[in-house]
CSV table of C-alpha atoms and ligand atoms in Angstrom, one decimal:
chain,number,residue,atom,x,y,z
K,1,MET,CA,107.9,85.7,89.0
K,2,THR,CA,106.7,82.2,89.8
K,3,ILE,CA,105.0,81.7,93.2
K,4,VAL,CA,104.5,78.2,94.8
K,5,VAL,CA,101.3,77.7,96.8
K,6,THR,CA,101.2,74.7,99.1
K,7,GLY,CA,97.8,73.7,100.5
K,8,ALA,CA,96.5,74.9,97.1
K,9,THR,CA,93.3,73.0,97.2
K,10,GLY,CA,92.6,74.2,100.8
K,11,THR,CA,90.3,76.9,102.1
K,12,VAL,CA,93.0,79.7,102.0
K,13,GLY,CA,95.3,78.3,99.3
K,14,ARG,CA,92.6,78.0,96.7
K,15,LEU,CA,91.9,81.7,97.0
K,16,VAL,CA,95.6,82.6,97.0
K,17,VAL,CA,96.0,80.7,93.7
K,18,ARG,CA,93.0,82.6,92.2
K,19,GLN,CA,94.1,86.0,93.5
K,20,LEU,CA,97.7,85.5,92.3
K,21,VAL,CA,96.5,84.5,88.8
K,22,ASP,CA,94.1,87.5,88.7
K,23,SER,CA,97.1,89.8,89.5
K,24,GLY,CA,99.1,88.3,86.6
K,25,ARG,CA,101.5,86.1,88.6
K,26,LYS,CA,102.7,82.7,87.5
K,27,VAL,CA,101.5,80.1,90.0
K,28,ARG,CA,102.6,76.5,90.8
K,29,ALA,CA,99.9,74.8,92.8
K,30,VAL,CA,101.1,72.0,95.0
K,31,THR,CA,98.7,69.1,95.7
K,32,ARG,CA,99.2,65.6,96.8
K,33,GLY,CA,96.3,64.3,94.7
K,34,GLY,CA,96.8,66.0,91.3
K,35,ALA,CA,93.6,68.0,91.6
K,36,PRO,CA,92.7,69.9,88.4
K,37,PHE,CA,93.5,73.6,88.1
K,38,PRO,CA,92.6,75.6,85.1
K,39,THR,CA,95.4,76.8,82.8
K,40,PRO,CA,97.7,78.7,83.1
K,41,ILE,CA,98.2,77.3,86.6
K,42,GLU,CA,101.0,74.7,86.8
K,43,VAL,CA,100.1,71.8,89.0
K,44,VAL,CA,102.9,70.0,90.9
K,45,ARG,CA,102.1,66.8,92.7
K,46,ALA,CA,104.1,66.7,95.9
K,47,ASP,CA,103.8,66.1,99.6
K,48,LEU,CA,105.2,68.3,102.4
K,49,ASP,CA,105.8,65.1,104.4
K,50,THR,CA,108.3,64.1,101.7
K,51,PRO,CA,110.4,67.3,101.2
K,52,GLU,CA,112.4,66.1,98.2
K,53,SER,CA,109.1,65.7,96.3
K,54,LEU,CA,109.0,69.5,96.3
K,55,THR,CA,112.2,70.0,94.3
K,56,SER,CA,110.6,70.6,90.9
K,57,ALA,CA,108.0,72.9,92.5
K,58,PHE,CA,110.7,75.1,94.1
K,59,THR,CA,113.2,75.1,91.2
K,60,GLY,CA,113.0,78.5,89.5
K,61,ALA,CA,110.4,79.9,91.9
K,62,GLU,CA,110.7,83.1,93.7
K,63,ALA,CA,108.2,82.8,96.6
K,64,LEU,CA,106.4,80.1,98.6
K,65,LEU,CA,103.3,80.0,100.6
K,66,LEU,CA,104.0,77.3,103.2
K,67,LEU,CA,101.3,75.3,105.0
K,68,CYS,CA,102.5,74.3,108.5
K,69,ARG,CA,103.8,70.7,108.7
K,70,PRO,CA,106.2,70.9,111.7
K,71,ALA,CA,107.9,67.6,111.3
K,72,THR,CA,109.4,68.4,107.9
K,73,ALA,CA,109.4,72.2,108.0
K,74,LEU,CA,113.2,72.6,108.4
K,75,ASP,CA,114.0,70.3,105.5
K,76,VAL,CA,111.4,72.0,103.3
K,77,ALA,CA,112.7,75.5,104.2
K,78,ARG,CA,116.3,74.4,103.5
K,79,LEU,CA,115.3,72.9,100.2
K,80,ALA,CA,113.5,76.1,99.2
K,81,GLU,CA,116.6,78.1,100.0
K,82,ARG,CA,118.8,75.7,98.0
K,83,CYS,CA,116.4,76.0,95.1
K,84,GLY,CA,116.6,79.8,95.1
K,85,VAL,CA,113.3,80.7,96.7
K,86,ARG,CA,113.7,84.2,98.1
K,87,ARG,CA,110.5,84.7,100.1
K,88,ILE,CA,108.5,82.3,102.3
K,89,VAL,CA,105.2,83.2,103.7
K,90,THR,CA,103.9,80.8,106.4
K,91,LEU,CA,100.2,80.1,107.0
K,92,SER,CA,100.6,80.1,110.8
K,93,SER,CA,98.1,80.9,113.6
K,94,ILE,CA,97.3,83.7,116.1
K,95,ARG,CA,97.9,81.0,118.7
K,96,ALA,CA,101.5,80.3,117.5
K,97,GLU,CA,103.0,81.6,120.7
K,98,GLY,CA,100.4,80.2,123.0
K,99,GLU,CA,101.3,77.3,125.3
K,100,ARG,CA,98.5,75.2,124.0
K,101,ASP,CA,99.7,75.4,120.4
K,102,ALA,CA,103.4,75.1,120.9
K,103,PRO,CA,105.4,73.9,119.2
K,104,TYR,CA,103.2,73.4,116.1
K,105,HIS,CA,102.9,76.6,114.1
K,106,LEU,CA,105.8,78.2,116.0
K,107,ALA,CA,108.1,75.3,115.0
K,108,VAL,CA,107.4,76.0,111.4
K,109,GLU,CA,107.9,79.8,111.9
K,110,ARG,CA,111.3,79.1,113.5
K,111,ALA,CA,112.4,76.6,110.8
K,112,VAL,CA,111.7,79.3,108.2
K,113,GLU,CA,113.5,82.0,110.1
K,114,SER,CA,116.6,79.7,110.4
K,115,VAL,CA,117.2,79.8,106.6
K,116,ASP,CA,118.4,82.6,104.4
K,117,VAL,CA,115.1,83.8,102.9
K,118,ALA,CA,112.8,86.8,103.6
K,119,TRP,CA,110.0,85.4,105.7
K,120,THR,CA,106.5,86.6,106.7
K,121,HIS,CA,104.3,84.8,109.1
K,122,LEU,CA,100.5,85.1,108.7
K,123,ARG,CA,98.8,84.5,112.0
K,124,PRO,CA,95.1,84.3,111.5
K,125,GLY,CA,92.5,83.8,114.3
K,126,MET,CA,89.3,81.9,113.8
K,127,PHE,CA,88.5,81.2,110.1
K,128,ALA,CA,84.9,82.2,109.2
K,129,ALA,CA,85.0,78.9,107.3
K,130,ASN,CA,84.9,77.0,110.7
K,131,LEU,CA,81.2,78.1,110.8
K,132,LEU,CA,80.5,75.8,107.9
K,133,GLY,CA,80.2,73.4,110.8
K,134,TRP,CA,76.8,75.0,111.3
K,135,ALA,CA,75.7,74.5,107.7
K,136,GLU,CA,73.8,71.3,108.2
K,137,ALA,CA,71.7,72.7,111.1
K,138,ILE,CA,71.1,76.0,109.1
K,139,ARG,CA,70.0,74.1,106.0
K,140,GLY,CA,67.7,72.0,108.1
K,141,THR,CA,65.9,73.5,111.1
K,142,GLY,CA,67.7,76.9,111.2
K,143,VAL,CA,68.5,76.3,114.8
K,144,VAL,CA,72.2,76.0,115.9
K,145,ARG,CA,72.9,74.5,119.3
K,146,GLU,CA,76.3,75.0,121.0
K,147,PRO,CA,77.7,75.8,124.4
K,148,TYR,CA,79.3,79.2,125.4
K,149,SER,CA,77.0,81.5,123.5
K,150,ALA,CA,79.1,84.4,125.0
K,151,ALA,CA,82.2,83.3,123.2
K,152,ALA,CA,83.2,86.4,121.3
K,153,GLN,CA,85.5,85.9,118.3
K,154,THR,CA,86.5,87.7,115.2
K,155,PRO,CA,85.9,85.4,112.3
K,156,ILE,CA,88.0,86.2,109.2
K,157,HIS,CA,87.0,85.6,105.6
K,158,GLU,CA,89.5,83.3,103.9
K,159,ALA,CA,89.7,85.8,101.0
K,160,ASP,CA,91.2,88.4,103.4
K,161,ILE,CA,93.9,85.9,104.6
K,162,ALA,CA,94.6,85.2,101.0
K,163,ALA,CA,94.8,88.9,100.1
K,164,VAL,CA,97.4,89.4,102.8
K,165,ALA,CA,99.3,86.3,101.6
K,166,VAL,CA,99.3,87.6,98.0
K,167,ALA,CA,100.7,91.0,99.2
K,168,ALA,CA,103.5,89.3,101.2
K,169,LEU,CA,104.3,86.8,98.4
K,170,SER,CA,104.4,89.4,95.6
K,171,HIS,CA,105.9,92.5,97.1
K,172,ASP,CA,108.9,93.7,99.2
K,173,GLY,CA,108.2,95.4,102.5
K,174,HIS,CA,106.8,92.4,104.4
K,175,ALA,CA,110.0,90.6,105.3
K,176,GLY,CA,110.4,89.8,109.0
K,177,ARG,CA,106.8,90.7,109.8
K,178,LYS,CA,104.4,88.6,111.8
K,179,TYR,CA,100.8,89.6,110.8
K,180,PRO,CA,98.1,88.8,113.4
K,181,LEU,CA,94.9,88.7,111.4
K,182,SER,CA,91.2,89.0,112.4
K,183,GLY,CA,87.9,89.8,110.8
K,184,PRO,CA,86.4,93.3,111.3
K,185,GLN,CA,83.9,92.5,114.1
K,186,THR,CA,84.0,90.8,117.5
K,187,LEU,CA,80.8,88.7,117.6
K,188,ASP,CA,79.4,86.3,120.1
K,189,LYS,CA,77.8,83.1,118.8
K,190,PRO,CA,74.2,84.5,118.5
K,191,GLU,CA,75.7,87.5,116.7
K,192,GLN,CA,77.7,85.2,114.4
K,193,LEU,CA,74.5,83.3,113.5
K,194,ALA,CA,72.6,86.6,113.0
K,195,ALA,CA,75.3,87.8,110.6
K,196,ILE,CA,75.1,84.5,108.6
K,197,GLY,CA,71.3,84.9,108.6
K,198,ALA,CA,71.7,88.4,107.2
K,199,GLY,CA,74.1,87.2,104.6
K,200,ILE,CA,71.8,84.5,103.3
K,201,GLY,CA,68.5,86.3,104.0
K,202,ARG,CA,67.1,83.9,106.6
K,203,ALA,CA,66.1,84.2,110.3
K,204,LEU,CA,68.1,81.7,112.3
K,205,ARG,CA,68.0,80.9,116.0
K,206,PHE,CA,70.8,80.1,118.5
K,207,GLU,CA,70.2,77.7,121.5
K,208,GLU,CA,72.7,77.3,124.3
K,209,ILE,CA,73.4,73.7,125.3
K,210,SER,CA,75.8,72.3,127.9
K,211,PRO,CA,79.4,71.4,127.0
K,212,ASP,CA,78.6,67.7,127.7
K,213,ASP,CA,75.6,67.8,125.4
K,214,TRP,CA,77.7,69.4,122.7
K,215,ARG,CA,80.5,66.8,123.1
K,216,ALA,CA,77.9,64.0,122.6
K,217,ARG,CA,76.6,65.7,119.4
K,218,ALA,CA,80.1,66.5,118.1
K,219,ASP,CA,81.4,63.0,118.4
K,220,SER,CA,82.7,63.1,114.8
K,221,LEU,CA,85.4,65.6,116.1
K,222,PRO,CA,88.5,64.0,117.7
K,223,GLY,CA,88.6,64.5,121.5
K,224,PHE,CA,91.6,66.9,121.3
K,225,VAL,CA,89.7,69.1,118.9
K,226,GLN,CA,86.7,69.2,121.2
K,227,ASP,CA,89.0,70.1,124.1
K,228,LEU,CA,90.7,72.9,122.1
K,229,LEU,CA,87.4,74.4,120.9
K,230,LEU,CA,85.9,74.3,124.4
K,231,GLU,CA,89.1,76.0,125.7
K,232,ILE,CA,88.9,78.7,123.0
K,233,TRP,CA,85.2,79.3,123.7
K,234,THR,CA,85.7,79.6,127.4
K,235,GLY,CA,88.6,82.0,126.9
K,236,SER,CA,86.8,84.2,124.4
K,237,ALA,CA,83.7,84.2,126.6
K,238,ALA,CA,85.8,85.6,129.4
K,239,THR,CA,87.9,87.9,127.2
K,240,PRO,CA,86.4,88.8,123.8
K,241,GLU,CA,88.9,88.7,121.0
K,242,PRO,CA,90.0,92.1,119.8
K,243,VAL,CA,89.5,93.3,116.2
K,244,LEU,CA,93.0,93.7,114.6
K,245,PRO,CA,93.7,96.3,111.9
K,246,THR,CA,96.2,94.2,109.9
K,247,VAL,CA,94.1,93.2,106.9
K,248,ALA,CA,93.2,96.8,106.1
K,249,GLU,CA,96.8,98.0,106.8
K,250,VAL,CA,98.3,95.4,104.4
K,251,THR,CA,95.7,95.3,101.7
K,252,GLY,CA,94.4,98.8,101.8
K,253,ARG,CA,90.8,97.5,102.0
K,254,PRO,CA,88.6,96.8,105.0
K,255,ALA,CA,88.3,93.2,106.1
K,256,ARG,CA,85.1,91.5,104.8
K,257,THR,CA,82.3,91.1,107.3
K,258,LEU,CA,80.8,87.8,108.4
K,259,ALA,CA,77.6,88.6,106.5
K,260,GLU,CA,79.6,89.1,103.3
K,261,TRP,CA,81.4,85.8,104.0
K,262,ALA,CA,78.0,84.1,104.4
K,263,ALA,CA,76.7,85.6,101.2
K,264,ASP,CA,79.8,84.2,99.4
K,265,HIS,CA,78.9,80.8,100.9
K,266,ALA,CA,75.1,81.0,100.5
K,267,ALA,CA,75.1,77.7,98.5
K,268,ASP,CA,76.7,75.9,101.5
K,269,PHE,CA,73.8,77.2,103.7
K,270,GLY,CA,71.1,76.1,101.3
K,271,GLY,CA,70.7,79.4,99.6
K,272,ASP,CA,71.2,80.5,96.0
K,273,PRO,CA,74.9,80.8,95.0
K,274,ARG,CA,75.8,84.4,94.1
L,1,NAP,N1,90.6,77.0,111.0
L,1,NAP,C1,91.1,78.0,111.7
L,1,NAP,O1,90.3,78.7,112.4
L,1,NAP,C2,92.5,78.3,111.7
L,1,NAP,C3,93.0,79.4,112.5
L,1,NAP,C4,94.4,79.7,112.4
L,1,NAP,C5,95.2,79.0,111.7
L,1,NAP,N2,94.8,77.9,110.9
L,1,NAP,C6,95.7,77.1,110.2
L,1,NAP,O2,95.4,77.2,108.8
L,1,NAP,C7,95.9,76.0,108.2
L,1,NAP,C8,94.8,75.3,107.3
L,1,NAP,O3,94.5,76.1,106.3
L,1,NAP,P1,93.3,75.8,105.3
L,1,NAP,O4,92.0,75.7,106.1
L,1,NAP,O5,93.3,76.7,104.2
L,1,NAP,O6,93.7,74.3,104.9
L,1,NAP,P2,92.8,73.1,104.5
L,1,NAP,O7,91.5,73.6,103.9
L,1,NAP,O8,92.7,72.2,105.7
L,1,NAP,O9,93.6,72.5,103.3
L,1,NAP,C9,94.9,72.2,103.4
L,1,NAP,C10,95.4,71.6,102.1
L,1,NAP,O10,96.7,71.2,102.2
L,1,NAP,C11,96.9,70.1,101.5
L,1,NAP,N3,97.8,69.2,102.4
L,1,NAP,C12,97.5,68.6,103.5
L,1,NAP,N4,98.5,67.9,103.9
L,1,NAP,C13,99.5,68.0,103.0
L,1,NAP,C14,100.8,67.6,102.9
L,1,NAP,N5,101.4,66.7,103.7
L,1,NAP,N6,101.6,68.0,101.8
L,1,NAP,C15,101.0,68.8,100.9
L,1,NAP,N7,99.8,69.3,101.0
L,1,NAP,C16,99.0,68.9,102.0
L,1,NAP,C17,95.6,69.4,101.2
L,1,NAP,O11,95.6,69.4,99.8
L,1,NAP,P3,95.7,68.1,98.8
L,1,NAP,O12,94.8,67.1,99.4
L,1,NAP,O13,95.3,68.6,97.5
L,1,NAP,O14,97.2,67.7,98.9
L,1,NAP,C18,94.6,70.4,101.7
L,1,NAP,O15,93.6,70.7,100.7
L,1,NAP,C19,96.3,75.0,109.3
L,1,NAP,O16,97.7,75.0,109.4
L,1,NAP,C20,95.7,75.7,110.5
L,1,NAP,O17,96.3,75.4,111.7
L,1,NAP,C21,93.4,77.6,110.9
């Protein structure tokens, strides 16, 4: 069985490729840039914004992990169907049906549902990898400054999103399912920082700052991303995000904690790689 992974150099896709290879699957990794992958991974240079470039990736493949690109999703899904792909798993979002998101991830989900393939939508919440945004402060002073310390989210390890993707790409029984995915703990920001500290063996400190001060420091982020983050933090300070059971239900293993994630990324935070 050949499985096509788009976004194969990305946070989640990279681990999907690795886990598929470890489970003995044949993998075609799609990249726009021809990034190197070790044998036996087949690399296909293609661009989701140019659907026809994916023809050779899809031909003879059974399953596809699809990164969301709404503008071309319908053409990509139709091409996959024509090429004989039987399963499409989307890397969507827990916010797919939220007003703020629409119609980004939802447009891709609907495009995939409109063709004759078995589909599964992965709907993760906050990636733990977003906390790499704290890495510079942690490597430096060990003090992280942000607004909305009470924002309580459920960061998920990218390896757990990948494990659910691998199950849905490789096995029957996931067709027509929408999987909301979270990490195993609801943690406010000081608790997230403490978990990272535990994972890398350092004491770290959180300092609350005003949203305006944060905007001034976060000027490398586009304004709409700043707006979205502030909205998510306000919302999750008022209503903490719930822990969802899906990772354990689908994979048969508990979701990895944030401390485990931090230990896996110790080098990013200035510690020794494990
Ligand atoms: N971060 C979060 O908290 C969060 C939460 C829920 C959902 N999500 C969703 O997760 C997805 C991002 O996943 P990720 O973080 O694993 O991705 P990522 O690290 O941002 O990487 C995505 C990869 O996709 C490839 N890519 C980008 N544009 C492409 C195109 N036009 N055609 C083909 N490949 C393209 C790039 O690889 P090459 O340069 O090698 O082509 C890139 O490495 C997004 O859709 C996001 O909305 C994120």
